[in-house]
mmCIF file with all atom_site columns, C-alpha atoms in Angstrom:
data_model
loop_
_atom_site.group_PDB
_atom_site.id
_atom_site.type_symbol
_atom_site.label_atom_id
_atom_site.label_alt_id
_atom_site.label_comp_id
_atom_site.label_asym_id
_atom_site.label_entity_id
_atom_site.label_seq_id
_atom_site.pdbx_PDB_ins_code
_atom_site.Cartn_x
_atom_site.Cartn_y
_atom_site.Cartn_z
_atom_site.occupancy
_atom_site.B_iso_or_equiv
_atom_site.pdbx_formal_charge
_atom_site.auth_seq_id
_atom_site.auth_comp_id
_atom_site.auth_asym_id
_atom_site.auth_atom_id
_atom_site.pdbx_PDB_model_num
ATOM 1   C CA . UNK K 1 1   ? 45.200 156.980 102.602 1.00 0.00 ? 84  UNK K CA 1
ATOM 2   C CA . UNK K 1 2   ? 42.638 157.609 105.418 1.00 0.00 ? 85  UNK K CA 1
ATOM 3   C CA . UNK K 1 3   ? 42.223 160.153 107.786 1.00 0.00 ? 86  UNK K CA 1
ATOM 4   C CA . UNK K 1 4   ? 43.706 159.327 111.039 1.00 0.00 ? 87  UNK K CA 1
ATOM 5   C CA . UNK K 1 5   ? 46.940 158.074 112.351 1.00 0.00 ? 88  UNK K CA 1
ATOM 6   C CA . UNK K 1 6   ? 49.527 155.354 111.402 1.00 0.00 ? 89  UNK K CA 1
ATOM 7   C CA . UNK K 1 7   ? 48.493 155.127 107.624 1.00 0.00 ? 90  UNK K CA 1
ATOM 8   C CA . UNK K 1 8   ? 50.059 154.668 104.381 1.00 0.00 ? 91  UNK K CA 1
ATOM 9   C CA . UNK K 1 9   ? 52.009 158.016 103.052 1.00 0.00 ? 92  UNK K CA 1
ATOM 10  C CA . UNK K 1 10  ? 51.121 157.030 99.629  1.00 0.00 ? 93  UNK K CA 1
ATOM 11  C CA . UNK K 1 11  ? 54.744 156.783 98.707  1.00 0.00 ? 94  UNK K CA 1
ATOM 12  C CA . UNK K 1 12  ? 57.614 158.282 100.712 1.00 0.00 ? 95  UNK K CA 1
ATOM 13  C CA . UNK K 1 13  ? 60.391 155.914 101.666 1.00 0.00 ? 96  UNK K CA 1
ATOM 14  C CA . UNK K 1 14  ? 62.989 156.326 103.733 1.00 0.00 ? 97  UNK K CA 1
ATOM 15  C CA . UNK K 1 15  ? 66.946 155.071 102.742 1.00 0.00 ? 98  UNK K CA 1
ATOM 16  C CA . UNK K 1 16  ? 69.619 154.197 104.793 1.00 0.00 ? 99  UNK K CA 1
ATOM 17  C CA . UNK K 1 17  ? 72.532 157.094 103.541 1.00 0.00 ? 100 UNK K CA 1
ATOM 18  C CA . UNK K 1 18  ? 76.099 154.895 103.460 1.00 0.00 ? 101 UNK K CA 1
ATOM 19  C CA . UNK K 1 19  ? 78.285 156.793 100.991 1.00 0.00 ? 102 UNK K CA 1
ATOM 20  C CA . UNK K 1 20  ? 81.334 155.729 99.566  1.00 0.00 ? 103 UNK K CA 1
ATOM 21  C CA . UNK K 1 21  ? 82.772 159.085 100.159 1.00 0.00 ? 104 UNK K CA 1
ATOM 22  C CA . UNK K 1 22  ? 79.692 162.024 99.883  1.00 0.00 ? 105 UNK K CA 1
ATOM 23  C CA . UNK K 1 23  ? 76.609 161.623 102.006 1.00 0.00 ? 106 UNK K CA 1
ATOM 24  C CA . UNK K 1 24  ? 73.451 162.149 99.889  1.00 0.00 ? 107 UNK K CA 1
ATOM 25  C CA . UNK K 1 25  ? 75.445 162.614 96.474  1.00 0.00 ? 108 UNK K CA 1
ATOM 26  C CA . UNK K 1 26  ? 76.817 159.096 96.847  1.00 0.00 ? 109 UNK K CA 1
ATOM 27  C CA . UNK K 1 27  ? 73.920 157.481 96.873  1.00 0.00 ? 110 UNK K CA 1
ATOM 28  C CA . UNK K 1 28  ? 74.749 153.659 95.420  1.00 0.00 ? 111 UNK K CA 1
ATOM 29  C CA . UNK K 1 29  ? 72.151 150.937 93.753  1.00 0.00 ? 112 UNK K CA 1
ATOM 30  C CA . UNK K 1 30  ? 72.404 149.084 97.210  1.00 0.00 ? 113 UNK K CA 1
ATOM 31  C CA . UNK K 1 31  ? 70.283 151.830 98.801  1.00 0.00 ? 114 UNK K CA 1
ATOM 32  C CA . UNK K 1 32  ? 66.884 150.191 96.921  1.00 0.00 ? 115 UNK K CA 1
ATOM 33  C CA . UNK K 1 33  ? 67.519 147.238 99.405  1.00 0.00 ? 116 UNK K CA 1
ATOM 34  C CA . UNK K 1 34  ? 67.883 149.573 102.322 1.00 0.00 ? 117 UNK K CA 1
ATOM 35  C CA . UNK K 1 35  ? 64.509 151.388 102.518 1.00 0.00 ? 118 UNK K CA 1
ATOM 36  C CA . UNK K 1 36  ? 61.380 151.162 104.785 1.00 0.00 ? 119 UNK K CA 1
ATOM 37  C CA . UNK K 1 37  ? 58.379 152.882 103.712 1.00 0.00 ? 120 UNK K CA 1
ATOM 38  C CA . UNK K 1 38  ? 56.724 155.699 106.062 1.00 0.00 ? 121 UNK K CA 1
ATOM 39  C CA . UNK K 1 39  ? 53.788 155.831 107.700 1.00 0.00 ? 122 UNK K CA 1
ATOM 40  C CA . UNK K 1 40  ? 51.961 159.064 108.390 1.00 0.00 ? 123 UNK K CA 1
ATOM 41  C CA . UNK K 1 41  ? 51.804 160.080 112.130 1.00 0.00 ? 124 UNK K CA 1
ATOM 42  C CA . UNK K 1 42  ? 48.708 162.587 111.055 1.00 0.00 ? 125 UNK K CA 1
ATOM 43  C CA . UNK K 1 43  ? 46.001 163.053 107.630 1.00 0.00 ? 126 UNK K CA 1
ATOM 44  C CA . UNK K 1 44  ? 43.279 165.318 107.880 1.00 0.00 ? 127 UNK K CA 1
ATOM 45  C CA . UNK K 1 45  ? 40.822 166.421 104.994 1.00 0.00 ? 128 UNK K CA 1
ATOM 46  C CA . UNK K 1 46  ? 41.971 170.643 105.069 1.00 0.00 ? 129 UNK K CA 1
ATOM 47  C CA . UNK K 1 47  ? 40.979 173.378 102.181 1.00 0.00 ? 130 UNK K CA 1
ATOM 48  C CA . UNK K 1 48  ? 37.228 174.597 101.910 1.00 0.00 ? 131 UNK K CA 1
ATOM 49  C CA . UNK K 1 49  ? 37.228 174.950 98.394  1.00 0.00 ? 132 UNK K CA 1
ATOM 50  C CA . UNK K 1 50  ? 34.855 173.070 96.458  1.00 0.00 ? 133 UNK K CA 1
ATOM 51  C CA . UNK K 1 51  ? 36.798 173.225 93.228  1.00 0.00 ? 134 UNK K CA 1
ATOM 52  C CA . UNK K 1 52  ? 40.194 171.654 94.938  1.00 0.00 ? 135 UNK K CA 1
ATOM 53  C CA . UNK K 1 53  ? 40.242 168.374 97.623  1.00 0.00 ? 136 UNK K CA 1
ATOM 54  C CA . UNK K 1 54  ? 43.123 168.357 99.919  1.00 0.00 ? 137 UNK K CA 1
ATOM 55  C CA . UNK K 1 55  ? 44.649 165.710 102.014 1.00 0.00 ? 138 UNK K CA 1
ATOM 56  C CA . UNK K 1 56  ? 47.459 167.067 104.725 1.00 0.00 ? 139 UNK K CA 1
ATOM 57  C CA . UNK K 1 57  ? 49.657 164.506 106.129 1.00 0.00 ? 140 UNK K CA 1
ATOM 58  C CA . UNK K 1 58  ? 52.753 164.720 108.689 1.00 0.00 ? 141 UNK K CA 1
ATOM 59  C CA . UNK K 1 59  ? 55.050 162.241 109.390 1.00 0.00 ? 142 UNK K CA 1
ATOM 60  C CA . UNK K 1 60  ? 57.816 162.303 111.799 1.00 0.00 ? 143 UNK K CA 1
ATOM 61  C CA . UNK K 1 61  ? 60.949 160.505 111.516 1.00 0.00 ? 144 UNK K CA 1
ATOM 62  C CA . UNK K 1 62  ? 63.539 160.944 114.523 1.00 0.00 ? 145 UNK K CA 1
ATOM 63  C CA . UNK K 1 63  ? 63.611 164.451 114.997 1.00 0.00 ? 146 UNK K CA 1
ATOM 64  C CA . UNK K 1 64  ? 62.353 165.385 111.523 1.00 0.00 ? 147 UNK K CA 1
ATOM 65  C CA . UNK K 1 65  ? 58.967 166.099 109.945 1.00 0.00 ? 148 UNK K CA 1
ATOM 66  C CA . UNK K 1 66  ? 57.888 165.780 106.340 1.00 0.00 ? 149 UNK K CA 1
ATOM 67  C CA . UNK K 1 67  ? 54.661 167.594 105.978 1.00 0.00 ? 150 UNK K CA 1
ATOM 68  C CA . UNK K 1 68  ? 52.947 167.115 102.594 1.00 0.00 ? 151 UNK K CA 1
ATOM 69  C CA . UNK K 1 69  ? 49.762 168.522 101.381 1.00 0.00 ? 152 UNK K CA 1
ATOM 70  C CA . UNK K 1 70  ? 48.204 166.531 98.135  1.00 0.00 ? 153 UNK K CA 1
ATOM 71  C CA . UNK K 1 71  ? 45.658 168.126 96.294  1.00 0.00 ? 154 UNK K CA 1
ATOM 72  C CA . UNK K 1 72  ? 43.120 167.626 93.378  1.00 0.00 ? 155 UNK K CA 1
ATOM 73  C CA . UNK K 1 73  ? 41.704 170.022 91.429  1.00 0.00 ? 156 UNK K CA 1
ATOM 74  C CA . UNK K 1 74  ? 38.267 169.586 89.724  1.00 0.00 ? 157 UNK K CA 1
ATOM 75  C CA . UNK K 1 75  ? 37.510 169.903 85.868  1.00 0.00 ? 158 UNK K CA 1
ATOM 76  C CA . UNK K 1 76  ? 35.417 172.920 85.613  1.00 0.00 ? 159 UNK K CA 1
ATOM 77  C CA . UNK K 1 77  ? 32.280 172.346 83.341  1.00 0.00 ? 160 UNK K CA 1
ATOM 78  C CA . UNK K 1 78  ? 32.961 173.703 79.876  1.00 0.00 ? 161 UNK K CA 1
ATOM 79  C CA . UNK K 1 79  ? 36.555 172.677 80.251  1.00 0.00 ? 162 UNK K CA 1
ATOM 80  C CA . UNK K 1 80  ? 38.161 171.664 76.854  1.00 0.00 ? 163 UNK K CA 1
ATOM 81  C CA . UNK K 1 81  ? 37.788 168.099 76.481  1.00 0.00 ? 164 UNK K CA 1
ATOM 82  C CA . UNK K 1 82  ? 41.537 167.237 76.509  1.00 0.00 ? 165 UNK K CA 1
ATOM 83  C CA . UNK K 1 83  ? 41.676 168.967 80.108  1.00 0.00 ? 166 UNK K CA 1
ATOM 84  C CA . UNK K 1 84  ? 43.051 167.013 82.662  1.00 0.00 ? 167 UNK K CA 1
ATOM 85  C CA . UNK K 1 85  ? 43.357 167.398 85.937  1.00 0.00 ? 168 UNK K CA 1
ATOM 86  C CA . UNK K 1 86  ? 46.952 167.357 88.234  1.00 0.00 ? 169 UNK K CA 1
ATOM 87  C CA . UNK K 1 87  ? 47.297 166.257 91.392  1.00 0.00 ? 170 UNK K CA 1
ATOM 88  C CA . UNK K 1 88  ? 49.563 168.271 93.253  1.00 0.00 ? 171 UNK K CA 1
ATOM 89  C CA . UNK K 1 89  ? 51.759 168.254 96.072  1.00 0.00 ? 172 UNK K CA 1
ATOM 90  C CA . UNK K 1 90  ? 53.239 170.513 98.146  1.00 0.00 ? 173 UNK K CA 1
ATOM 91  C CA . UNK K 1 91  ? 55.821 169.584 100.585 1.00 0.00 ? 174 UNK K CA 1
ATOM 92  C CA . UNK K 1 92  ? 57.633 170.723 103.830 1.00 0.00 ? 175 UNK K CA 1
ATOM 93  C CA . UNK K 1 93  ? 60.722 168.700 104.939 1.00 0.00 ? 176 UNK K CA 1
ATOM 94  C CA . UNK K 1 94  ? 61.992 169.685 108.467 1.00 0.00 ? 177 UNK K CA 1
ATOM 95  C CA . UNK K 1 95  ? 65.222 167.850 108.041 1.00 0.00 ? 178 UNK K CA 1
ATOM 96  C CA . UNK K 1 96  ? 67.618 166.495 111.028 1.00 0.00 ? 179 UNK K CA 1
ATOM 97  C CA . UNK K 1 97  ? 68.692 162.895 110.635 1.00 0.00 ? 180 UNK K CA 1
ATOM 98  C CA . UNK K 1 98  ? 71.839 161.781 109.500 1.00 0.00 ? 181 UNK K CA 1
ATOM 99  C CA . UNK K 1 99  ? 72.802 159.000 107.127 1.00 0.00 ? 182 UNK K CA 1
ATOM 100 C CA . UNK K 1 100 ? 69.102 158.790 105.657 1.00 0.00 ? 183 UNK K CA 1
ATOM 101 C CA . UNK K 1 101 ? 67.303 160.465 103.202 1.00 0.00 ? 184 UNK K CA 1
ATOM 102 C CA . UNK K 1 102 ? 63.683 160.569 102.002 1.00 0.00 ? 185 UNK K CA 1
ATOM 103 C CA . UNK K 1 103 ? 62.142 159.438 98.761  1.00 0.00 ? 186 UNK K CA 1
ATOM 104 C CA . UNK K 1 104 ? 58.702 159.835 96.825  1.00 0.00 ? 187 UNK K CA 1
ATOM 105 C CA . UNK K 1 105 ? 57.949 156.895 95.281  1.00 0.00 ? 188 UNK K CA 1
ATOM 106 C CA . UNK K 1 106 ? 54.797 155.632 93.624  1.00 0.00 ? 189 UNK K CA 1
ATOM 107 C CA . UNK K 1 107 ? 54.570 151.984 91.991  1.00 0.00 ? 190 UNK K CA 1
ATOM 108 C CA . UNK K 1 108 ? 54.287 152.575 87.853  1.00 0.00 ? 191 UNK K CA 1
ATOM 109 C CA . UNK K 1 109 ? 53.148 150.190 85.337  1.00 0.00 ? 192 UNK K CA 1
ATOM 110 C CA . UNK K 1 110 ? 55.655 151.273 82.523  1.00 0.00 ? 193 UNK K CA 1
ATOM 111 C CA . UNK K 1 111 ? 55.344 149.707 78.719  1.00 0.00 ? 194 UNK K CA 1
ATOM 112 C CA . UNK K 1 112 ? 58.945 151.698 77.570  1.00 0.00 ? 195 UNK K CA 1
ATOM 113 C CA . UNK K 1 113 ? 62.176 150.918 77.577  1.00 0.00 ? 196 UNK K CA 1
ATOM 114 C CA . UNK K 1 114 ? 63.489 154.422 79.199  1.00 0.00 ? 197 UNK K CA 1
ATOM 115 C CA . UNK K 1 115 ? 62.215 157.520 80.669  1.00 0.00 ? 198 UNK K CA 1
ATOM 116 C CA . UNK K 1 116 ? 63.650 160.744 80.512  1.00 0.00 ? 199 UNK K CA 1
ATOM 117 C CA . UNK K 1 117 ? 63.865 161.998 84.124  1.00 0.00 ? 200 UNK K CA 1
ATOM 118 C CA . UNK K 1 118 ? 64.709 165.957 84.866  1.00 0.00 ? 201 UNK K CA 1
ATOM 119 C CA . UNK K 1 119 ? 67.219 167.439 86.680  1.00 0.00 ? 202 UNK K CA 1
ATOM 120 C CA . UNK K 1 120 ? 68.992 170.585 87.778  1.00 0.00 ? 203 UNK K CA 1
ATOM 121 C CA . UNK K 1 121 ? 71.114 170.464 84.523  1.00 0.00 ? 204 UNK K CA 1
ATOM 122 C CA . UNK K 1 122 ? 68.661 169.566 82.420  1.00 0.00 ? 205 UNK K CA 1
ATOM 123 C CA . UNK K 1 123 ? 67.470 165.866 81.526  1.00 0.00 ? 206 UNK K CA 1
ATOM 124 C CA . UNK K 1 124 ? 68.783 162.282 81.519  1.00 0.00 ? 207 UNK K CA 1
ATOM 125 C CA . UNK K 1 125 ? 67.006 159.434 79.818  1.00 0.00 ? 208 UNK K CA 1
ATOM 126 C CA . UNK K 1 126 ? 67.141 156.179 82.141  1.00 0.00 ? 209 UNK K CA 1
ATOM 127 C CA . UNK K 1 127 ? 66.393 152.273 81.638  1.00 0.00 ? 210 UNK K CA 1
ATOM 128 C CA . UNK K 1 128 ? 62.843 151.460 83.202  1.00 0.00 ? 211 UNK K CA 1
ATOM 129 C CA . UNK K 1 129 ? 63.584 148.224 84.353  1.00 0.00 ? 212 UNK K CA 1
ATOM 130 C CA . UNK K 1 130 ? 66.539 146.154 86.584  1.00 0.00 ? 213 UNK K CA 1
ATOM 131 C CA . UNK K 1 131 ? 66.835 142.360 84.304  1.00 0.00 ? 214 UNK K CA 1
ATOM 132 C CA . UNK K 1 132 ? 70.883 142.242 84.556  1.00 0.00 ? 215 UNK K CA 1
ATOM 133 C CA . UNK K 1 133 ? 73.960 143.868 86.189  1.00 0.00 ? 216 UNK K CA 1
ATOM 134 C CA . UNK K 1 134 ? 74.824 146.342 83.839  1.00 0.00 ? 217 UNK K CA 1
ATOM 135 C CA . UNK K 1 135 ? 71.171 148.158 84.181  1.00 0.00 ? 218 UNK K CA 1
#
C-alpha cells in the first residue's frame, strides 16, 4: 500500500448481500464468489510519533466511506525479548448501501486443521480449508 490514490486496501472486500430471508445475518457460502476487492480512494503517512507509523486510508463505496487507520508500534530498546509488536487498526465505516457488506480479509498460510474464531457469544472453532461440500 502506497501513498496516493487508487491502491490496494490491503484487504477489505466488498460482498454482494442476497439473503435467503435476513440481510447481513443470512449471509450464505455463495457470497465468497460474489466479492470484489476495494481500492483506496486516499493513503497518506499521518501520526508524528516516532515510536508508532501510521498509514490512513479512505475508500468510498456508493455513498459510503470506510476510513481505516493501520498502525505499527515500535519495540522499545530493553523490551523483553518475547515482545512483539501489533499492528493495529482502527476503523470508521460510514455505512449507506444496501444489499452489500464489507469484509477484512488478509490471505493466511495456515498449517491446522481449524481455528477458533471469536464472537459476540463467545468462540466457535472452524475448518481452515474448503476440499468438499460438507466443509
Amino acid at each position: 500500500m502506497l501513498p496516493g490514490t487508487n491502491t490496494c486496501t490491503g484487504g477489505f472486500m466488498l460482498y454482494d448481500d442476497l439473503p435467503l430471508a435476513y440481510d447481513v445475518w443470512d449471509a450464505e457460502i455463495y457470497h465468497f464468489g460474489c466479492k470484489y476487492e476495494l481500492q483506496s480512494d486516499e493513503v497518506e503517512v499521518v501520526g508524528g510519533n516516532p515510536l508508532r507509523a501510521s498509514l490512513k486510508t479512505v475508500t468510498r463505496i456508493g455513498e459510503s466511506e470506510v476510513t481505516a487507520t493501520i498502525s505499527l508500534d515500535a519495540i522499545p530498546d530493553g523490551a523483553a525479548a518475547d515482545w512483539r509488536s501489533w499492528i493495529r487498526f482502527d476503523v470508521v465505516v460510514d455505512w449507506h448501501e444496501k444489499h452489500k457488506f464489507v469484509k477484512f480479509a488478509l490471505r493466511v498460510d495456515i498449517h491446522a486443521p481449524t481455528a477458533t474464531y471469536s464472537t459476540q457469544y463467545g468462540t466457535i472453532e472452524r475448518l481452515t480449508h474448503r476440499n468438499a461440500t460438507q466443509d
